[in-house]
Coordinates of C-alpha atoms and ligand atoms in Angstrom, one line a residue:
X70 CA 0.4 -172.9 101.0
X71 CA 3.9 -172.0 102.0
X72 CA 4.6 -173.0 105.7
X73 CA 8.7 -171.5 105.3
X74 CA 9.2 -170.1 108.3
X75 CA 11.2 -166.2 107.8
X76 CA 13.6 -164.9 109.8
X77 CA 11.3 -161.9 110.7
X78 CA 7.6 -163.1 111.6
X79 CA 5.0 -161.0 110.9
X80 CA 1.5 -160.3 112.7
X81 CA -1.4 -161.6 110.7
X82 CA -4.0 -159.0 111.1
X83 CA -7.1 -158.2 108.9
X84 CA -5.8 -161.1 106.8
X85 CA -2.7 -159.7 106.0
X86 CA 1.2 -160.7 107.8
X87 CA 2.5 -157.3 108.7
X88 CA 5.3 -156.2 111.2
X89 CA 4.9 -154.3 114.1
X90 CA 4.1 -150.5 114.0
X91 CA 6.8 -149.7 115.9
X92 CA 9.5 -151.5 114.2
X93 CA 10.8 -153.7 117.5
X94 CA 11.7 -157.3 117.2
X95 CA 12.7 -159.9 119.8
X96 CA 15.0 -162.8 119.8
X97 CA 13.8 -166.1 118.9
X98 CA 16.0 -168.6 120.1
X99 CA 16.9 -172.4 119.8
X100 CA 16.6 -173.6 123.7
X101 CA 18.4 -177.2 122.5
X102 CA 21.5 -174.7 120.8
X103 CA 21.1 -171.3 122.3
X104 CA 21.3 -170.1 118.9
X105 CA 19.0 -166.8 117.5
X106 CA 17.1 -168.0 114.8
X107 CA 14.9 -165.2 114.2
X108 CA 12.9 -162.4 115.0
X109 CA 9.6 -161.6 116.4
X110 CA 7.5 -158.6 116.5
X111 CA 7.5 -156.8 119.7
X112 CA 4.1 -155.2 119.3
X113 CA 1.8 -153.0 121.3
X114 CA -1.4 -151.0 121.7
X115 CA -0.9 -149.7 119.0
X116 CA -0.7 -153.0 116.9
X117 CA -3.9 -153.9 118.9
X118 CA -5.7 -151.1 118.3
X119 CA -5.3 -152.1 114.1
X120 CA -6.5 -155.7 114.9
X121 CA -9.2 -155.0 117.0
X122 CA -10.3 -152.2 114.2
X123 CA -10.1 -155.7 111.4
X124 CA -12.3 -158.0 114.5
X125 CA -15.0 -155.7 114.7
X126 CA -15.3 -155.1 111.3
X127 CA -15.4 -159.3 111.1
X128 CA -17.5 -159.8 113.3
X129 CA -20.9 -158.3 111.4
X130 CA -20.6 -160.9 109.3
X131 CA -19.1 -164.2 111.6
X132 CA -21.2 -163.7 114.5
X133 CA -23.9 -164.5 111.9
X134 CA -22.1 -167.1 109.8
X135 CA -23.9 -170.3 110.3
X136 CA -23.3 -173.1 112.5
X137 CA -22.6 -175.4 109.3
X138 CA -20.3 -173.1 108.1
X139 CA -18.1 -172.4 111.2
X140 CA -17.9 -176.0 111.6
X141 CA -16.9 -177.0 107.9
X142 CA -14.1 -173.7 108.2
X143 CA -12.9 -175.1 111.4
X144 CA -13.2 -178.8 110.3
X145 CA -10.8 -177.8 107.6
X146 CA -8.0 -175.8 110.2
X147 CA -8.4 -179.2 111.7
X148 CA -7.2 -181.2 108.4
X149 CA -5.1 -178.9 107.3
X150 CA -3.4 -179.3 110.6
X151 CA -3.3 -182.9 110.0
X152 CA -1.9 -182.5 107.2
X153 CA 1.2 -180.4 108.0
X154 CA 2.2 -182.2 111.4
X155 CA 5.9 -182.9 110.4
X156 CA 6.5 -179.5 109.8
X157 CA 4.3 -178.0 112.6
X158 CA 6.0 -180.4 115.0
X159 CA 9.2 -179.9 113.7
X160 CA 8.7 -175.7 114.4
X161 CA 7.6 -176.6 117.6
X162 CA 10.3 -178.6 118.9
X163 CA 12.8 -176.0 117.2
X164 CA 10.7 -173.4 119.6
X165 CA 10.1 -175.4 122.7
X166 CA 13.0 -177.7 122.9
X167 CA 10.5 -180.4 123.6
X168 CA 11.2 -183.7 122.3
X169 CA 10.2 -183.8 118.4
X170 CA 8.4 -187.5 119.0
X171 CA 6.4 -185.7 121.9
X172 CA 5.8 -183.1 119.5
X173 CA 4.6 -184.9 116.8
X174 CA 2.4 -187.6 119.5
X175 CA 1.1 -184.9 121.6
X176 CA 0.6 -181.4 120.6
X177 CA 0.1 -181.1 117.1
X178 CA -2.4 -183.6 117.0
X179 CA -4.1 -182.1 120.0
X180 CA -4.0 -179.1 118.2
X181 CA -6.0 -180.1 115.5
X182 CA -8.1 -182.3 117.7
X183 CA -8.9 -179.0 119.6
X184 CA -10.4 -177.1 116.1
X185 CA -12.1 -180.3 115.5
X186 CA -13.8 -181.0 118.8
X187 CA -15.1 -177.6 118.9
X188 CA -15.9 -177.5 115.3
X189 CA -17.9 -180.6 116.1
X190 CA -19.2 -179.2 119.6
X191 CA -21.1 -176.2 117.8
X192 CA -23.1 -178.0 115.9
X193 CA -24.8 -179.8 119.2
X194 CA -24.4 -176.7 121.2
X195 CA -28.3 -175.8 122.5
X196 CA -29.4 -172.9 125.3
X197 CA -32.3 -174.0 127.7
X198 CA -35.8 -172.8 128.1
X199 CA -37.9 -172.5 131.3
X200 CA -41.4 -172.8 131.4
X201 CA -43.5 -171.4 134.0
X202 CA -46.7 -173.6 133.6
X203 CA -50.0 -171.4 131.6
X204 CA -47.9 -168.0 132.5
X205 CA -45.5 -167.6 130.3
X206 CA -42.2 -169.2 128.6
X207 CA -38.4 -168.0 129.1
X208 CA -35.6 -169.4 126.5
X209 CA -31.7 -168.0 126.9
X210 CA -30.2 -166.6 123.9
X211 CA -26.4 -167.5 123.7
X212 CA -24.4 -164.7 122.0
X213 CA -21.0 -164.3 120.7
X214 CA -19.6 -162.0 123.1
X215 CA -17.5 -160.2 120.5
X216 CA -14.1 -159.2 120.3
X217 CA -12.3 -161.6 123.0
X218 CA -8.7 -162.0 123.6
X219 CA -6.4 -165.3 124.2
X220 CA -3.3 -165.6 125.5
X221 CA -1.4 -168.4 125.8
X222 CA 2.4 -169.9 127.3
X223 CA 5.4 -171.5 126.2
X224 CA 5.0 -175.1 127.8
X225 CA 2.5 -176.4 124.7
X226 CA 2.3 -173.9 122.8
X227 CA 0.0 -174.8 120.0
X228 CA -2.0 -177.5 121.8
X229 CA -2.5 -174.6 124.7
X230 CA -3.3 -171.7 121.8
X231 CA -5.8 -173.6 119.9
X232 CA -7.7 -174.7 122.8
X233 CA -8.4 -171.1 123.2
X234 CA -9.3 -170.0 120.0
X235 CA -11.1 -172.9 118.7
X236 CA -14.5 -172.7 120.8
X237 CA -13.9 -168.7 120.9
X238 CA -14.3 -168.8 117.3
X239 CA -16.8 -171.7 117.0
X240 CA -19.3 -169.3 119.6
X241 CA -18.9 -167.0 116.7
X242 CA -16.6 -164.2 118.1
X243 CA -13.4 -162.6 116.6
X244 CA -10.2 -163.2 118.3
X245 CA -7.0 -161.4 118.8
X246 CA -4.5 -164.1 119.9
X247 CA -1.0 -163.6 121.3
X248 CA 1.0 -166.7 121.5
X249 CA 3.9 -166.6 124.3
X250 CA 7.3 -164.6 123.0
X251 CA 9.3 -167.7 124.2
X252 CA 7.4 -170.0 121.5
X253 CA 5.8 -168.3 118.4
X254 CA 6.4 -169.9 115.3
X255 CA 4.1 -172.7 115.2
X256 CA 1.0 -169.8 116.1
X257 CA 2.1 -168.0 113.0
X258 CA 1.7 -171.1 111.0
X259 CA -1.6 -171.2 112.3
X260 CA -2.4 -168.2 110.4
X261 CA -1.5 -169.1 107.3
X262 CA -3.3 -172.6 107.9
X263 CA -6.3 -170.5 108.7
X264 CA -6.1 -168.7 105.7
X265 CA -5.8 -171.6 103.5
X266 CA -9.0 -173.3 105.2
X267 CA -10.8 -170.0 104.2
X268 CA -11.6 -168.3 107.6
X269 CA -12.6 -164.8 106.9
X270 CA -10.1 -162.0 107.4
X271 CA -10.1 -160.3 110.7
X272 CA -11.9 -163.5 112.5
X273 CA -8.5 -164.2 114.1
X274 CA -5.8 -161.7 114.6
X275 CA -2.6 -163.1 115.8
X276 CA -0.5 -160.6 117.6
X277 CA 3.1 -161.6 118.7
X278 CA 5.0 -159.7 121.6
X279 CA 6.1 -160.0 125.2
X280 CA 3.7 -159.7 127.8
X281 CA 4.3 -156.3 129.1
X282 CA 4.0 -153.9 126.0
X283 CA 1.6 -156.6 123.8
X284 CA 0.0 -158.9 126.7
X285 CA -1.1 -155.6 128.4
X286 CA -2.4 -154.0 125.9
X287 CA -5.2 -156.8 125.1
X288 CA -6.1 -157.0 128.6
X289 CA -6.3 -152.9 128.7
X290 CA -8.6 -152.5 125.1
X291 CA -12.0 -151.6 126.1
X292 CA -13.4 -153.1 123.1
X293 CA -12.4 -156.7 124.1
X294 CA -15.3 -158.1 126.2
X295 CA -13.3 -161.0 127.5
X296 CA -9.9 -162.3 128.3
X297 CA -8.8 -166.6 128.2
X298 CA -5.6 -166.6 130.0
X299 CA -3.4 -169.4 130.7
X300 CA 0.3 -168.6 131.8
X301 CA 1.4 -168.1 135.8
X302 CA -0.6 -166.7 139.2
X303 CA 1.5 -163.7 139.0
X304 CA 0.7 -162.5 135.6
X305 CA -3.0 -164.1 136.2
X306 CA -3.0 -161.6 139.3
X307 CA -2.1 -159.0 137.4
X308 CA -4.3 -159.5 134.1
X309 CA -7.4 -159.4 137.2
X310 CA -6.1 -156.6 138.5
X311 CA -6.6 -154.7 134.8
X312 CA -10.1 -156.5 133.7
X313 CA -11.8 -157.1 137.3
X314 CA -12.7 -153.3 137.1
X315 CA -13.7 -152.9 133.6
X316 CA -15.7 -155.8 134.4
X317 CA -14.3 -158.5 131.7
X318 CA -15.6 -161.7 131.8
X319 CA -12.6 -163.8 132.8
X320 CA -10.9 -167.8 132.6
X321 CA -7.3 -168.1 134.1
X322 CA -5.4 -171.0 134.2
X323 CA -2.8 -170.5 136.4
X324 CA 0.0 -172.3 138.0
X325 CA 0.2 -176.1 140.2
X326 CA 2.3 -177.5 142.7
X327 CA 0.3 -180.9 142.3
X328 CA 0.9 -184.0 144.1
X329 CA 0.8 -187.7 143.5
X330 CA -0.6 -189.4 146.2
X331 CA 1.0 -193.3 146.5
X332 CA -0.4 -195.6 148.8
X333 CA 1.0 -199.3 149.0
X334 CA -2.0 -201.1 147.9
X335 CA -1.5 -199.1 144.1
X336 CA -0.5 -201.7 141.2
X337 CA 3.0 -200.5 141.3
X338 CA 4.0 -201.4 137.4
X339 CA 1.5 -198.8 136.2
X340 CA 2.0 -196.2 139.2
X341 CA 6.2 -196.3 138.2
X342 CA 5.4 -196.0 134.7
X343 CA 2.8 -193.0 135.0
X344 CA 4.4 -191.2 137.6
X345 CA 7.8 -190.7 135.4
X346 CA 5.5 -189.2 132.8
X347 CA 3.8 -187.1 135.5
X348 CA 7.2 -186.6 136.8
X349 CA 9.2 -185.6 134.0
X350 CA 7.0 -185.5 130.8
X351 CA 7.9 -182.5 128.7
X352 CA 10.7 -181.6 131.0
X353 CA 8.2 -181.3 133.8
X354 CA 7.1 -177.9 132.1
X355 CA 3.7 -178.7 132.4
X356 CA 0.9 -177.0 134.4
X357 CA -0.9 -180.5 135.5
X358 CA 3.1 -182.5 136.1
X359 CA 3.3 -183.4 139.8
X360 CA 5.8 -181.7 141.4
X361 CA 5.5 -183.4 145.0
X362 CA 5.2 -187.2 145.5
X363 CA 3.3 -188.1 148.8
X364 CA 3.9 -192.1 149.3
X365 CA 2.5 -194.4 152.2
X366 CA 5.3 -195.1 154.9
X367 CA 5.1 -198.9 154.2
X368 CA 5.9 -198.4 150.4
X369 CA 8.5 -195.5 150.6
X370 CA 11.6 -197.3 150.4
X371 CA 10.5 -199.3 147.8
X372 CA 9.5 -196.4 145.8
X373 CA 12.6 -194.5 146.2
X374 CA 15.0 -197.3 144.7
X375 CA 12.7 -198.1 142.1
X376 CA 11.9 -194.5 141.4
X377 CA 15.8 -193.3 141.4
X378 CA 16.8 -196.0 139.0
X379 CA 13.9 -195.8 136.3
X380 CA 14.7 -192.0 136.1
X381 CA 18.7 -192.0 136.0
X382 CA 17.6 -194.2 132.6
X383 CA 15.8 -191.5 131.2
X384 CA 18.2 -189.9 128.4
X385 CA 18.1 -186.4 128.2
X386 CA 19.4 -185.6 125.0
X387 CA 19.0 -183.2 121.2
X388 CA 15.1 -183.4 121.0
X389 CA 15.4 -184.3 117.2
X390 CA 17.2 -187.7 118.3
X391 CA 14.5 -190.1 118.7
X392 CA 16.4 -191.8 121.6
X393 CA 15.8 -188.9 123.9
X394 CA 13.2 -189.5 126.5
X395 CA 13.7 -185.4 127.4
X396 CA 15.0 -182.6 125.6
X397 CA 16.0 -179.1 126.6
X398 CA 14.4 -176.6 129.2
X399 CA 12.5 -173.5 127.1
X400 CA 15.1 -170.3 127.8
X401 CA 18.4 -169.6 129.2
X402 CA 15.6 -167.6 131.9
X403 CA 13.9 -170.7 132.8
X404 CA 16.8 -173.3 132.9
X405 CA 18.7 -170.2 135.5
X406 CA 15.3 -170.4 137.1
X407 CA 15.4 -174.4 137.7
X408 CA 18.8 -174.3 139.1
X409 CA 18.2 -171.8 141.4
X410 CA 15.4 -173.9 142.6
X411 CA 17.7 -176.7 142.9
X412 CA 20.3 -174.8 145.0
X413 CA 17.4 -173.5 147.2
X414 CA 16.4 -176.9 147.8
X415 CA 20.1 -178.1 149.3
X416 CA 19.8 -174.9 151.3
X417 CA 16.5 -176.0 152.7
X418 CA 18.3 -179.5 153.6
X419 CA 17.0 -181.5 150.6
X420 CA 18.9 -184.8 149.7
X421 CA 19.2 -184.9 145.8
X422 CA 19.1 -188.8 145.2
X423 CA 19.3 -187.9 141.8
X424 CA 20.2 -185.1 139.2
X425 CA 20.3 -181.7 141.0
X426 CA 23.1 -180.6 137.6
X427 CA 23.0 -179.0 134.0
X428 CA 24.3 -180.9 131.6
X429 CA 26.3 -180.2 128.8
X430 CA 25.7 -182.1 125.7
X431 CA 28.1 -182.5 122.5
X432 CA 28.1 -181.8 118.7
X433 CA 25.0 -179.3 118.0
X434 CA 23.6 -179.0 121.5
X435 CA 26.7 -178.3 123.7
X436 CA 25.2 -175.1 124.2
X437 CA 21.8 -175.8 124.9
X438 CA 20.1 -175.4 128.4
X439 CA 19.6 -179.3 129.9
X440 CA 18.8 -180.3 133.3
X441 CA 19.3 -184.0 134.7
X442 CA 15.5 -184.9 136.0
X443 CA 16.3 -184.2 139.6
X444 CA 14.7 -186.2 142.8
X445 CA 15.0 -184.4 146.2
X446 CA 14.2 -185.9 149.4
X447 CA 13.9 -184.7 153.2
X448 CA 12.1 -181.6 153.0
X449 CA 9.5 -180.7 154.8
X450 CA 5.8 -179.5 153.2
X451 CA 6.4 -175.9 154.8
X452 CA 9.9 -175.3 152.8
X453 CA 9.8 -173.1 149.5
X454 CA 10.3 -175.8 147.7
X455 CA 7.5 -177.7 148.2
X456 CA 5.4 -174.4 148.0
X457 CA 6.5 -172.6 145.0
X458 CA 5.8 -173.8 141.3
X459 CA 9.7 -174.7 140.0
X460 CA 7.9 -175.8 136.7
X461 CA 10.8 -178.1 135.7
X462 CA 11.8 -181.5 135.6
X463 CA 12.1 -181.5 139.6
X464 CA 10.2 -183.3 142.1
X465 CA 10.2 -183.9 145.6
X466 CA 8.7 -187.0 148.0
X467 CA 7.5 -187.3 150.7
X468 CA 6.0 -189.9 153.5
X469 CA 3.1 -190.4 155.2
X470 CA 0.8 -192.8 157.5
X471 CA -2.5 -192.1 157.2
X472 CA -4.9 -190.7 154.5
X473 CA -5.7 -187.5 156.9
X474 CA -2.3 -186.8 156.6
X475 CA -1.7 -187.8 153.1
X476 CA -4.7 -185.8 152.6
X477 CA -3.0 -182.3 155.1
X478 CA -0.1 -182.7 152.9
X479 CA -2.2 -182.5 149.5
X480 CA -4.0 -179.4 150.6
X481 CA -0.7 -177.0 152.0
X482 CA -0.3 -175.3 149.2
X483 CA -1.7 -171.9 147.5
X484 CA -2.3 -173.9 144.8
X485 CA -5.0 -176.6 143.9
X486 CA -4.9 -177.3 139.5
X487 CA -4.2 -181.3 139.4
X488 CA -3.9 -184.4 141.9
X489 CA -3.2 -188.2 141.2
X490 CA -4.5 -190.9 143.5
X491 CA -2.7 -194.1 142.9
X492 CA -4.3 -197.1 144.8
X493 CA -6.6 -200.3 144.1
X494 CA -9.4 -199.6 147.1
X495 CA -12.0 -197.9 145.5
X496 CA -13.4 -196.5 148.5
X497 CA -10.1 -194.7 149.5
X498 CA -9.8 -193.6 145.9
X499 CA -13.5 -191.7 146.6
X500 CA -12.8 -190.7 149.8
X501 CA -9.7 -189.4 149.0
X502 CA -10.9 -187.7 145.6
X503 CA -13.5 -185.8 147.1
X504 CA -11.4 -184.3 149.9
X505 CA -8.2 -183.4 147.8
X506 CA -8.4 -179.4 147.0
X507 CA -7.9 -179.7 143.6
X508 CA -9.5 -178.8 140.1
X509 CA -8.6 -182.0 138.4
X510 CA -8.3 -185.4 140.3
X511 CA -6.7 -188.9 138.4
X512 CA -7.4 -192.0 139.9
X513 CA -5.1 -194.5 138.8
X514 CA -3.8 -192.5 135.7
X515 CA -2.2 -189.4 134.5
X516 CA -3.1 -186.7 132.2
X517 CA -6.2 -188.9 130.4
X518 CA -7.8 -186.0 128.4
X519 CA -11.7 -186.2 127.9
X520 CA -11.9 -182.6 126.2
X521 CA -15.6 -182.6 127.2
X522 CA -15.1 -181.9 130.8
X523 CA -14.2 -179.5 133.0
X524 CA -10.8 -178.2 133.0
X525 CA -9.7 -175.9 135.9
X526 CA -8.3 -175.2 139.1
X527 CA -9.6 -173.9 142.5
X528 CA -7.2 -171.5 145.2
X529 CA -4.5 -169.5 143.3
X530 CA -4.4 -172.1 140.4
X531 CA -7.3 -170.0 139.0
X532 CA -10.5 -169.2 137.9
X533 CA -13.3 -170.3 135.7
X534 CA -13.1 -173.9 133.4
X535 CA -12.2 -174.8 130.0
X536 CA -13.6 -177.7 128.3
X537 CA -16.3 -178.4 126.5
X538 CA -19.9 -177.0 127.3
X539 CA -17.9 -175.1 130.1
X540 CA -15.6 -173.2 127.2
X541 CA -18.9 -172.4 125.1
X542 CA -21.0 -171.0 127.9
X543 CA -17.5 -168.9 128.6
X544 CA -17.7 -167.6 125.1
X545 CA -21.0 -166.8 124.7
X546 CA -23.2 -164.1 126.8
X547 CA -26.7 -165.6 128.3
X548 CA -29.5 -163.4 127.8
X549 CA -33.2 -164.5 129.0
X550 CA -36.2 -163.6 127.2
X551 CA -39.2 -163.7 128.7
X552 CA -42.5 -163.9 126.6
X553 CA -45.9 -164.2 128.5
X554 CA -48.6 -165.9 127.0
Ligands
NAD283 P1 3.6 -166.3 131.8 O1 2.5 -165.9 132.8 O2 4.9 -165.6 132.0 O3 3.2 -166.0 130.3 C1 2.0 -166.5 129.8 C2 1.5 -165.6 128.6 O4 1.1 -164.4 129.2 C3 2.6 -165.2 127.6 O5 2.0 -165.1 126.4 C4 3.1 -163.9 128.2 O6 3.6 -163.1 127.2 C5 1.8 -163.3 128.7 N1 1.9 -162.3 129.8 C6 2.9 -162.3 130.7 N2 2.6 -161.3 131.6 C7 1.5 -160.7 131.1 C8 0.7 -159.6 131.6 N3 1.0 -158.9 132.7 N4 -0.4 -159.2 130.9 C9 -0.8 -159.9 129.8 N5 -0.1 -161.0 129.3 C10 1.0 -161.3 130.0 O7 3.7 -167.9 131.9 P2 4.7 -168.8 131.1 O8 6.0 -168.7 131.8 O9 4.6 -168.6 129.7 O10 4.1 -170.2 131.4 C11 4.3 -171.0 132.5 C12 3.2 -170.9 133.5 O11 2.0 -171.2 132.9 C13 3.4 -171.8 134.7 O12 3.1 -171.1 135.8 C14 2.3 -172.9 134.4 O13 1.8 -173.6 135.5 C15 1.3 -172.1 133.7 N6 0.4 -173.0 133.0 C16 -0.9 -173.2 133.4 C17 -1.7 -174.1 132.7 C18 -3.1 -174.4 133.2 O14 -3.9 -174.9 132.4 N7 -3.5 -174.1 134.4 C19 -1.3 -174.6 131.5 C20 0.0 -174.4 131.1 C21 0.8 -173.5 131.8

């Protein structure tokens, strides 16, 4: 298998790498050097129409395929994954700008730990069956829906990508998969991984373009029954505002503006250490990072100095140099985004205590888009900043007394995807975790993945969950049949 990544990508539809129809390209650039290293396709319907023509002609024969079989194909995906991770880690971090050691630790192996899982879930998958006593007997048929469609961001891109199309293809539909423009290259390896492991042609169509002319266009086919979207509310709105009528089944994983709740009684080593992941883990580009810090009066100056001097360690850095704790932000777009943030925060009357600049880096990366992790203080829970998603390594705190108002604070957002609870009573952790309007609540911890359970968030952070049984049911249409005796 030859994993040589070309300056031009190609789609892989049908089994086959081809280029777009229409002849367009976009820019793929370095985010750690700025520089255009090659060229993706800008496709569109039309591209769309030629892969959904190759899914439906797959799917006679994989929505059939056996359990056993599914499982040893996407067994092997898994391996072969495995087996690759240097170089898939190394394409992603040339993509993403993420750290290659967080690369290598995080989403390459949960890429193949997602094709695995599922692979593994399939084979214990089961539909119930209602009796109703000497009448008759009702069992639910799960069914591959058909031809769905997977779209996926920048932020991890083939940890986020796979989770889609792993138990979309383990229910035994065809997929037509479009990774985000930003990040592409490591979805294209997938494809030739895939073909290697033996998965039939046309089971998975990978289609790369922006989200306009090639996100669009999946959402708009008729012939694809269901849409798994992660990426932002707005786009999320606007993908609902296409599929809602044609009556699409629907998952969105939107954005978060999650917080960290601190209370004194916490054990403090831990809640330091975890919160500068949660903080600032993959430049704070991820959907479940806590963006706003909540801490108990009694333990806020505390927190603050030991906060501010753990994260002015924190060497941002070239993401190939293993000495780099964070690496660059994903596109000259989203590093202008971050610092507009930033100014809107000293607007707003927020203190930086730390950060708040660019930075510019020598030798290879002195043109590469860095931002110092960035600490803001004295803002209120009403200001833009604490409302809107900045989605970058830049986090506000806050005070409070009491849980109610710890708890008022948690809730004042549009959003409601992640929440931390950091203390040692186990009562107030309950209390607390059952009150906090949030899809996702960690007690004591951050980011601990079970990939059995449900992953999702409530209010504008979206709809529907990922996860385990959760995805399956997802892929899969329940019908009843009802036989009377
Ligand atoms: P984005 O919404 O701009 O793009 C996501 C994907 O959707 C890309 O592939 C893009 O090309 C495509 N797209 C954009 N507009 C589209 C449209 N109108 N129709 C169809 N496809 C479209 O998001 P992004 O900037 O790539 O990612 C960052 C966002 O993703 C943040 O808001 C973050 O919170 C969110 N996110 C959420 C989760 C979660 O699980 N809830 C996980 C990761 C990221």
């Amino acid at each position: 298998m030859n994993l040589a990544i070309p300056y031009h990508l190609e789609n892989f539809i049908g089994g086959n790498f081809i280029g777009p129809l229409s002849g367009a390209f976009l820019d793929n650039v370095n985010p750690a050097t700025a520089e255009v290293y090659g060229q993706i396709p800008n496709s569109n319907k039309k591209d769309i129409d030629v892969a959904v023509h190759a899914a439906q002609k797959a799917f006679v024969e994989w929505s059939i395929t056996s359990n056993e079989k599914r499982f040893f194909i996407l067994n092997k995906i898994a391996d072969l994954i495995d087996k690759n991770l240097e170089t898939l880690a190394l394409a992603e971090t040339n993509d993403n700008g993420k750290p290659l050691w967080l690369s290598k630790e995080v989403d390459i192996k949960r890429a193949s730990a997602n094709f695995r899982f599922f692979a593994t879930a399939i084979m214990q998958f089961a539909s119930e069956s209602h009796a109703m006593e000497d009448k008759a007997i009702n069992y639910t048929l799960r069914q591959p829906i058909g031809i769905v469609g997977c779209i996926s961001p920048w932020n991890l891109p083939l940890y986020l990508f796979t989770w889609k199309i792993a138990p979309a293809l383990a229910a035994g539909n065809c997929v037509i998969a479009k990774p985000s423009e930003v990040t592409p290259v490591t979805a294209f390896l997938l494809a030739k991984i895939c073909k290697e492991a033996g998965l039939p042609d046309g089971v998975l169509n990978i289609v790369h373009g922006d989200g306009q002319n090639c996100g669009e266009a999946i959402v708009q086919h008729p012939a694809i029954k269901a849409i798994s979207f992660t990426g932002s509310t707005k786009a999320g709105g606007s993908i609902a505002s296409i599929a809602a009528p044609m009556f699409k089944k629907l998952s969105l994983e939107l954005g978060g503006k999650n917080p960290i709740i601190i209370f004194n009684d916490c054990d403090w080593p831990k809640m330091l250490q975890e919160t500068i992941r949660s903080s600032f883990g993959n430049q704070g580009q991820i959907c479940l990072c806590g963006s706003r810090i909540l801490i108990e009066k009694a333990a806020y100056e505390n927190f603050k100095t030991y906060f501010v001097d753990i994260t002015k360690k924190l060497t941002v850095g070239d993401p190939l140099d293993e000495k780099s704790k964070q690496g660059a932000i994903v596109s000259k777009a989203h590093f202008e985004k971050i610092m507009k943030c930033i100014a809107i925060a000293k607007q707003e009357g927020g203190k930086i205590l730390c950060g708040g600049n660019a930075i510019k880096l020598e030798g290879r990366c002195t043109n590469g888009y860095f931002i110092e992790p960035t600490i803001i203080e004295g803002l209120d829970q009403q200001c833009k900043t604490n409302q809107e998603e900045i989605f970058g390594p830049v986090i506000t705190i806050q005070s409070f007394e009491t849980e109610e108002e710890a708890l008022q604070l948690a809730n004042a957002t549009q959003y409601g995807l992640a929440a931390t609870i950091w203390t040692q009573d186990i009562s107030k952790a309950n209390r607390m975790a059952a009150k906090v309007e949030s899809g996702i609540v960690w007690v004591n911890c951050w980011l601990v993945r079970d990939l059995r359970t449900p992953f999702g968030g409530i209010k504008n952070s979206g709809i529907g969950r990922e996860g385990g049984w959760e995805a399956l049911r997802f892929f899969t249409e329940a019908k009843n049949v009802c036989i009377q005796f």
